[in-house]
Tab-separated table of C-alpha atoms in Angstrom:
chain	number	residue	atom	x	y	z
A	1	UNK	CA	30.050	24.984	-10.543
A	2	UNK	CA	29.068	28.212	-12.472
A	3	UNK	CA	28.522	27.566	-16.249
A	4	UNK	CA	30.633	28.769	-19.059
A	5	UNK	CA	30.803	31.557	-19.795
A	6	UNK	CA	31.400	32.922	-23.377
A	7	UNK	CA	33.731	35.596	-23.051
A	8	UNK	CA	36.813	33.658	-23.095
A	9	UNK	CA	37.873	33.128	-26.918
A	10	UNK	CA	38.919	29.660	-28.186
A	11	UNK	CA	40.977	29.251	-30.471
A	12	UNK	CA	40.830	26.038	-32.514
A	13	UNK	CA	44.196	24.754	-34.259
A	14	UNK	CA	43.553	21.921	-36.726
A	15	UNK	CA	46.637	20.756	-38.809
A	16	UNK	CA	45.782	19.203	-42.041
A	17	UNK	CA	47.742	16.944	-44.345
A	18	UNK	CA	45.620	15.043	-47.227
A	19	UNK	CA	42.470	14.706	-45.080
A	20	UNK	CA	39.604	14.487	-47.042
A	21	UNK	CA	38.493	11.439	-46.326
A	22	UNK	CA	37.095	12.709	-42.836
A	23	UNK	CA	37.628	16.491	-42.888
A	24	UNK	CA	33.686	17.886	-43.443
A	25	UNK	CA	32.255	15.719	-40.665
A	26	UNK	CA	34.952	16.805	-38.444
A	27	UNK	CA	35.157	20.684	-39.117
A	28	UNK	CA	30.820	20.270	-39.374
A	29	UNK	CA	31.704	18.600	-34.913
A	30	UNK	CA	33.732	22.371	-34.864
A	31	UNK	CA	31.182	24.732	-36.318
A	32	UNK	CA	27.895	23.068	-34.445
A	33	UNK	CA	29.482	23.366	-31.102
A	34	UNK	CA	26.930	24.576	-28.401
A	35	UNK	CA	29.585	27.182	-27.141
A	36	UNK	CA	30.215	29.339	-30.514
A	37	UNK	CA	32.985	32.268	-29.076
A	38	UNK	CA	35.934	30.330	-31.185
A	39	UNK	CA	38.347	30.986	-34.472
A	40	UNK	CA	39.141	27.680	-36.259
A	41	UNK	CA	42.793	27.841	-37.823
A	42	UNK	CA	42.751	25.427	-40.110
A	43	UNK	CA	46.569	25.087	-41.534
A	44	UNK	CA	46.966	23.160	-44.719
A	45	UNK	CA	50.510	21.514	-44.550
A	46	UNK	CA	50.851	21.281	-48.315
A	47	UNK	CA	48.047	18.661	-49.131
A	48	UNK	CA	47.826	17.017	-52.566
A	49	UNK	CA	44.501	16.026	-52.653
A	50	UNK	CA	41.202	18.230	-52.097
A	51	UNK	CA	41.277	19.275	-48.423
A	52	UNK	CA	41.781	22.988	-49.469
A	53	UNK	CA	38.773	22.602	-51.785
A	54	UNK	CA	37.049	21.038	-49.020
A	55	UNK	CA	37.511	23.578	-46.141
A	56	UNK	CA	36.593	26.387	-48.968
A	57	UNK	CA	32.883	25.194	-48.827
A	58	UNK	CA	32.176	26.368	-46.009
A	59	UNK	CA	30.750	29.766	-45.454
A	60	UNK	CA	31.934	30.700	-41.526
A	61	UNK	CA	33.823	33.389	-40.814
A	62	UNK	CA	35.186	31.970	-37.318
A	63	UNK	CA	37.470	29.124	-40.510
A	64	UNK	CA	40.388	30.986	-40.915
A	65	UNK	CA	42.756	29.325	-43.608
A	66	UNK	CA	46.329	28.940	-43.376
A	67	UNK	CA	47.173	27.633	-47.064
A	68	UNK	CA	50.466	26.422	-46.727
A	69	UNK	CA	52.048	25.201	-49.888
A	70	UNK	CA	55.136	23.158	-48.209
A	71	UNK	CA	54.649	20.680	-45.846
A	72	UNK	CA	56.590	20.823	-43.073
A	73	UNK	CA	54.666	18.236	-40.754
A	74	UNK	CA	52.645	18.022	-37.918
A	75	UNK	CA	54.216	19.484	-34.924
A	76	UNK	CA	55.732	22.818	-37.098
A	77	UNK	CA	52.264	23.053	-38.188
A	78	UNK	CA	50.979	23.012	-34.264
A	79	UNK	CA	53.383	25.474	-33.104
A	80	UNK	CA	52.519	27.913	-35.727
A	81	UNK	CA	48.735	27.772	-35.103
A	82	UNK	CA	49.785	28.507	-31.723
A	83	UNK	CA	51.684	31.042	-32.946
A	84	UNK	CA	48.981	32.921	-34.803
A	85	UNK	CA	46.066	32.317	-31.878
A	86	UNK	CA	44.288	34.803	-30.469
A	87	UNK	CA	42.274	32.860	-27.590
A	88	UNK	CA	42.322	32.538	-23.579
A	89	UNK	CA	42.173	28.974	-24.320
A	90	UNK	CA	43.606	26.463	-26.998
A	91	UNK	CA	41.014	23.688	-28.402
A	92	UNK	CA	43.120	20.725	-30.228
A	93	UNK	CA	41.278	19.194	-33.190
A	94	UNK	CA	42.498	16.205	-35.837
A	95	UNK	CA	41.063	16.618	-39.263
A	96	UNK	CA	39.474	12.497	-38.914
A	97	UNK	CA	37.500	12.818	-35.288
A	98	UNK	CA	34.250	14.290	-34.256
A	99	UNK	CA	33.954	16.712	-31.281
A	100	UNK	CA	30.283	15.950	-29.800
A	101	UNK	CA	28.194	19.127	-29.415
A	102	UNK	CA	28.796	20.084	-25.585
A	103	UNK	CA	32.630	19.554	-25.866
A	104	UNK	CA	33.722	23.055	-25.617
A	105	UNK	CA	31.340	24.295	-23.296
A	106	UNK	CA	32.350	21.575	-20.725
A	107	UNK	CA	35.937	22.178	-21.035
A	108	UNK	CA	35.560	26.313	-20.842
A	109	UNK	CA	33.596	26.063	-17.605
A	110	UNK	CA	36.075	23.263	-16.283
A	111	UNK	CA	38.830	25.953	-16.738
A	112	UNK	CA	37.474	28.691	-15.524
A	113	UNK	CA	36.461	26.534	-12.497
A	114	UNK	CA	39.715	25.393	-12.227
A	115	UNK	CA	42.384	28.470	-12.847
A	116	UNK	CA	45.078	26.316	-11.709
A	117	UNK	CA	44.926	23.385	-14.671
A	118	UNK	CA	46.488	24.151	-17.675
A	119	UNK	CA	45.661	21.019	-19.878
A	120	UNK	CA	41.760	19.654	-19.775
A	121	UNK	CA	41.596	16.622	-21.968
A	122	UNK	CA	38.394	14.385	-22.278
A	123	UNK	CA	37.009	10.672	-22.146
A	124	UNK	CA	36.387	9.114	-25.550
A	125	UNK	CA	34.960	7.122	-27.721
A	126	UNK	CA	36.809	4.840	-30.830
A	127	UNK	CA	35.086	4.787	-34.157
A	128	UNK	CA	36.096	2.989	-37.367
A	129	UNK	CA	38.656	-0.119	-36.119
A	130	UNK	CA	38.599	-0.060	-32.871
A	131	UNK	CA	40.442	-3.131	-32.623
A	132	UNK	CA	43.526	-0.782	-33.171
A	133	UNK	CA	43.179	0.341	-29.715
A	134	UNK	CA	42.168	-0.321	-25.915
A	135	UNK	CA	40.915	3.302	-24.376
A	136	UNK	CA	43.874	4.524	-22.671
A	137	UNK	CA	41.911	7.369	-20.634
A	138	UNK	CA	41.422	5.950	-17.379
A	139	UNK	CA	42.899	8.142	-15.094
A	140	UNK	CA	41.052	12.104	-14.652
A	141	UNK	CA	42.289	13.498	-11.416
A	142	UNK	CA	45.310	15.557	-11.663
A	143	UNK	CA	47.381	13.583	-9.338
A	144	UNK	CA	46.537	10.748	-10.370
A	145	UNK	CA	46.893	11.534	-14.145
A	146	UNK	CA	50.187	12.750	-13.243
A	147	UNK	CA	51.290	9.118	-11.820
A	148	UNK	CA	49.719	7.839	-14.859
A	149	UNK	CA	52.020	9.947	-17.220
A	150	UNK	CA	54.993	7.105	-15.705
A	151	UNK	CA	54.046	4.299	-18.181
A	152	UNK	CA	51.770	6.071	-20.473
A	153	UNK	CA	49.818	8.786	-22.640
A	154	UNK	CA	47.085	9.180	-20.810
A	155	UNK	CA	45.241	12.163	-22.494
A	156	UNK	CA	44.037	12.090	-25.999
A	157	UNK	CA	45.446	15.128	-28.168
A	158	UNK	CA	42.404	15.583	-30.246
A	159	UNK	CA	40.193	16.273	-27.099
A	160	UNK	CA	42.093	18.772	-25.264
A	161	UNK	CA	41.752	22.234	-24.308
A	162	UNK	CA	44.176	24.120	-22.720
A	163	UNK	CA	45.426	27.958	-21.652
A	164	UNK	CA	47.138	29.304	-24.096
A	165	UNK	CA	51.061	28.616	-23.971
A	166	UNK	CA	51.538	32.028	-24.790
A	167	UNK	CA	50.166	32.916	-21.806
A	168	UNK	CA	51.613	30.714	-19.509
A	169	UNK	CA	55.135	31.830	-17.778
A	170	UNK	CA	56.889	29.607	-19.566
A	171	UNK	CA	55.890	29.917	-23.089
A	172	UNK	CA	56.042	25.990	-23.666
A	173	UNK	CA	55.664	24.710	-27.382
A	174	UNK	CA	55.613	21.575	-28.582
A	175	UNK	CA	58.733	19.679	-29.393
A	176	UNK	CA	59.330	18.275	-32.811
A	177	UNK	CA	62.300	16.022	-31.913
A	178	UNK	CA	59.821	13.754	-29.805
A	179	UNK	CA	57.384	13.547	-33.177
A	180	UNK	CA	55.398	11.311	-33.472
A	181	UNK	CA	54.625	11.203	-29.513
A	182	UNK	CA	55.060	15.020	-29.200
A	183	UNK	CA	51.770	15.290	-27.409
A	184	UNK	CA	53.091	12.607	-24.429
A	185	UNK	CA	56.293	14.390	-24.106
A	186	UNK	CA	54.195	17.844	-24.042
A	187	UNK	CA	51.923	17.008	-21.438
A	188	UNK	CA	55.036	15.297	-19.465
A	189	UNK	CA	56.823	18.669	-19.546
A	190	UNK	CA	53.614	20.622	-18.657
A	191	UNK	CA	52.818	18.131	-15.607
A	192	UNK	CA	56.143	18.948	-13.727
A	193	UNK	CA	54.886	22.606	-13.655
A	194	UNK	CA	51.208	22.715	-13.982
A	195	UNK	CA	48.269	20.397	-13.238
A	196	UNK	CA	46.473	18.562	-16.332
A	197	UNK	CA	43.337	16.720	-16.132
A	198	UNK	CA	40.450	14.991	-18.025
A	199	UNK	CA	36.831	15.016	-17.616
A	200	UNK	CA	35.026	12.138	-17.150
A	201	UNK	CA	32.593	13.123	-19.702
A	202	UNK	CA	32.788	11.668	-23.034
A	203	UNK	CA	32.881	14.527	-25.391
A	204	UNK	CA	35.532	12.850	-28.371
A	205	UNK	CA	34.644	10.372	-31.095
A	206	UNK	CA	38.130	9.403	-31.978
A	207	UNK	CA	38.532	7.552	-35.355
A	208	UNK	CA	41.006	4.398	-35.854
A	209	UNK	CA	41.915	3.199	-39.491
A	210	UNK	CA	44.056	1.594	-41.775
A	211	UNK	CA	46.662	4.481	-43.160
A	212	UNK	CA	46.454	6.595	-40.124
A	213	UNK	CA	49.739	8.083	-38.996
A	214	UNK	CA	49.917	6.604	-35.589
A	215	UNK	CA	49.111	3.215	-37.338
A	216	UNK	CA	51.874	4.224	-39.812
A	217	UNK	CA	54.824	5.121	-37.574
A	218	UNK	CA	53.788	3.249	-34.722
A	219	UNK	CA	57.446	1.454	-34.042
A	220	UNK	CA	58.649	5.008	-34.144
A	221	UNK	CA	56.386	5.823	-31.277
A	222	UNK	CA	57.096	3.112	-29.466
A	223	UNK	CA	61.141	4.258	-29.281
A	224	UNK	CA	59.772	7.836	-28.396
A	225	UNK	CA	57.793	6.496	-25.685
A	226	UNK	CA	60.182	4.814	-24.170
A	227	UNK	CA	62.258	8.145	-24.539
A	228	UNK	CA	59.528	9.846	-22.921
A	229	UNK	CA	59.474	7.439	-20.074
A	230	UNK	CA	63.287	7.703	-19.024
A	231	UNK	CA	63.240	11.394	-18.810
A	232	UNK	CA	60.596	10.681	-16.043
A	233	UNK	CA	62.754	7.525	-14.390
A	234	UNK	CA	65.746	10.059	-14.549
A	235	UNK	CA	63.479	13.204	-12.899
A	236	UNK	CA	63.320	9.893	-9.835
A	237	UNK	CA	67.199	9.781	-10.406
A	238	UNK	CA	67.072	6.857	-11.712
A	239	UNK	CA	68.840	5.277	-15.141
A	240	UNK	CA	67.446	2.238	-15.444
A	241	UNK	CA	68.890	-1.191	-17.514
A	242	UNK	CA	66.686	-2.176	-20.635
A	243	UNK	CA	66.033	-5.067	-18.238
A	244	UNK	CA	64.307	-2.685	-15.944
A	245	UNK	CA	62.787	-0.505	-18.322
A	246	UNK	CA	61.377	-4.090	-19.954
A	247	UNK	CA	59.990	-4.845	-16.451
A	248	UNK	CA	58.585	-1.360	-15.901
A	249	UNK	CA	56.881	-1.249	-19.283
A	250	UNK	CA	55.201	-5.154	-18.617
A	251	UNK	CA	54.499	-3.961	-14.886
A	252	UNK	CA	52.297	-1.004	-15.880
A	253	UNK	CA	50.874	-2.729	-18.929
A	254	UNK	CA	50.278	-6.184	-16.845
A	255	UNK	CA	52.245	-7.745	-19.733
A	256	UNK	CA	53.237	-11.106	-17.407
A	257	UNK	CA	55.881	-13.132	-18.390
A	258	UNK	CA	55.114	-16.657	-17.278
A	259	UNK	CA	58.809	-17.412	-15.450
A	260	UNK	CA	59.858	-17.824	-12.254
A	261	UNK	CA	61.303	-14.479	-11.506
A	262	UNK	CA	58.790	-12.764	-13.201
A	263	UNK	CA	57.020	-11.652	-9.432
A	264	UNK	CA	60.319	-11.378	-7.568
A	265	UNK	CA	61.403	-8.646	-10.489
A	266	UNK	CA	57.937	-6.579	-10.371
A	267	UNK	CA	58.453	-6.556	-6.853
A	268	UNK	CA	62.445	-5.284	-6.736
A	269	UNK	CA	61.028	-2.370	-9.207
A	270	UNK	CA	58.103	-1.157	-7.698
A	271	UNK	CA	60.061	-1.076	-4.294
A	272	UNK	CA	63.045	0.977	-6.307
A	273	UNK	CA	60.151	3.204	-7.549
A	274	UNK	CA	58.915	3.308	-4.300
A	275	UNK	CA	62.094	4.500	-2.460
A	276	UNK	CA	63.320	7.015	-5.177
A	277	UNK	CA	60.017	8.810	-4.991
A	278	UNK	CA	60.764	9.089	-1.050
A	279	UNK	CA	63.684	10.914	-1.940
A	280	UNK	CA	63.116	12.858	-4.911
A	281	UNK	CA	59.227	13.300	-4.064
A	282	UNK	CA	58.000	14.007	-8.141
A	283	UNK	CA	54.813	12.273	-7.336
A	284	UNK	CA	51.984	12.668	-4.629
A	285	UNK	CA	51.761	10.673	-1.533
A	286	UNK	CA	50.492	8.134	-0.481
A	287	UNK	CA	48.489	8.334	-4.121
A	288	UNK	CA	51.952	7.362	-5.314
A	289	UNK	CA	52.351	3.982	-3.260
A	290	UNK	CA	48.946	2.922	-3.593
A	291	UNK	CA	49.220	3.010	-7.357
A	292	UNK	CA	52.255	0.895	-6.955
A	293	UNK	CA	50.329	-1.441	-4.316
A	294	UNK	CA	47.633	-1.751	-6.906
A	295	UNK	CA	49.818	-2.641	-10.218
A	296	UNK	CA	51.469	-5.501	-8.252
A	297	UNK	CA	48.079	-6.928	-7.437
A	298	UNK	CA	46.980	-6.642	-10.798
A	299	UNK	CA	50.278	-7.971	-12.051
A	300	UNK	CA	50.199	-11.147	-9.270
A	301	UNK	CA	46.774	-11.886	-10.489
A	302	UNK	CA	47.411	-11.713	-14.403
A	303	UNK	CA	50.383	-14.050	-13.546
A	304	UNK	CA	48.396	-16.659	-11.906
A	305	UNK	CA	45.508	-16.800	-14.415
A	306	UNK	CA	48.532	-16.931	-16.855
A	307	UNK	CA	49.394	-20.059	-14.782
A	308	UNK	CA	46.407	-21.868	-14.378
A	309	UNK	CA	46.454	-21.896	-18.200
A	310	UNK	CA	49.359	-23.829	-18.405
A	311	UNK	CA	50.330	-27.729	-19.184
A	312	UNK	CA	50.237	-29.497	-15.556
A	313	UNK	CA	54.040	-30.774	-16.332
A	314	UNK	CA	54.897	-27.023	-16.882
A	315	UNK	CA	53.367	-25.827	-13.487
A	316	UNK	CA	55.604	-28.376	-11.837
A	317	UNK	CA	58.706	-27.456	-13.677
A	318	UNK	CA	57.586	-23.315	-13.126
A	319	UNK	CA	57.140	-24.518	-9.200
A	320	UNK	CA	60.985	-26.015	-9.030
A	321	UNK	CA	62.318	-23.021	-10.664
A	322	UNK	CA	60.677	-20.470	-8.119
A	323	UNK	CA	62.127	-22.777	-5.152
A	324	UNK	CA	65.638	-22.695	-6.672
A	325	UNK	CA	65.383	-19.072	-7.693
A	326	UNK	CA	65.627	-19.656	-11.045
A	327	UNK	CA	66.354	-16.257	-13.686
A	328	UNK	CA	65.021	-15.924	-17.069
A	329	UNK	CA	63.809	-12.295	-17.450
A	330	UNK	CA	66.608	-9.812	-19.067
């Protein structure tokens, strides 16, 4: 692969809203990048505390300040830094993670390596609590990622780079209505037209704590998610039941319910994912199939560990259900 090469700009859009708890070590992770052809738009959504005050102490003429006095949230505040960019390529940043040194430069020679992916996101590492999450990039193939995008976010915002929507032949911006997932439903809308990927490489320190806004509105996210997940069930042509959707969401996650139509169910899904895929074709084959192949293998062995754990009386009485086709699951 030929190195980066810095003549493609970068521009840098950081939203921030009361963030001076974190903000100097992350824009510090910005400024001491080893690839230095960037502008950093900061834009202050109307802050309170001293994160203007902050971001005014340092002497860099790439920072340039967007002082807004209203706030007007997250996703306005994206759009408009996308807006006002100047760059081949867009660099995401959050105002309470650290980019490590090489980030950039990995990313810019990744894409223009790769002309035909749009979004380039990045392994990571949790700091602070990371008992608020388990890492949720584990897919970094396009096609795969793709598949992925079926049950979950599978890039994190903070580490992505990507061309320039402005640029692209769509024009695609983010959507507020689907706040605070905006960045699933993004790279959901991006993936039907464009490849996305992530690099193995872990170039994202991604910081977890109490007061954080996914923390915050997290059952929020949850009902957007689940929006997010239907539009892609419905691009299959299929509307499924919140019985379905309930099984779909526990088959991807592994989430076993110890019953005995718990298997039958995951089974009667994955073959109804299986078949509408044959006929609408959204996803890649026989990648597609094998993901499904593997998720009921992980699922069948989650259920029987989840079995062996059981009361002896309450294997027997799980073992007469399954012969008489008992139903619990809704």
């Amino acid at each position: 692969m030929m190195k980066a090469v810095e003549n493609s700009l970068v521009s840098v859009i950081m939203p921030v809203y009361n963030a001076s708890a974190y903000l100097e070590e992350a824009i510090t992770s910005i400024l001491d990048q080893s690839y230095q052809n960037f502008e950093f738009i900061i834009i202050n959504d109307g802050s309170k505390d001293d994160t203007v005050e902050i971001i005014k102490r340092f002497d860099d003429a790439r920072i340039k300040l967007i002082d807004e006095k209203e706030n007007k949230g997250y996703t306005y505040r994206l759009n408009q830094g996308i807006v006002l960019s100047e760059g081949e390529f867009i660099a995401r940043m959050d105002a309470d993670d650290i980019s490590l040194r090489e980030r950039f430069a990995k990313q810019v020679e990744f894409l223009q390596n790769n002309r035909s992916v749009v979004v380039c996101g990045t392994a990571l590492e949790i700091i602070g609590n990371a008992n608020y999450y388990i890492n949720w990039v584990t897919d970094f193939d396009s096609e795969d990622l793709k598949i992925a995008l079926l049950y979950q976010n599978g890039i994190c915002h903070p580490s992505v780079m990507m061309r320039n929507p402005k640029h692209l032949q769509s024009g695609i911006f983010y959507n507020s209505e689907f706040e605070p997932a905006e960045d699933y439903e993004y790279w959901v809308r991006l993936s039907r037209k464009y490849k996305i990927a992530n690099l193995p490489d872990l170039l994202i320190k991604y910081r977890a704590y109490d007061g954080q806004v996914s923390q915050q509105h997290n059952a929020l996210q949850e009902t957007q998610k689940v929006r997010i997940i239907k539009t892609q069930l419905a691009d299959l042509g299929l509307n499924p039941t919140s019985a379905q959707l309930n099984i779909h969401r526990r088959i991807f996650n592994a989430a076993v319910v110890v019953s005995a139509d718990y298997l039958p169910k995951v089974k009667e899904w994955l073959s109804i994912l299986a078949k509408a895929n044959q006929a609408m074709q959204q996803y890649p084959e026989p990648k597609f199939q094998e993901r499904l192949n593997l998720l009921l293998k992980k699922n069948e062995i989650a259920f029987r560990e989840s079995v062996k754990a059981l009361p002896a009386m309450e294997r027997v009485s799980l073992l007469l259900k399954q012969i008489i086709g008992w139903e619990s699951i809704n």
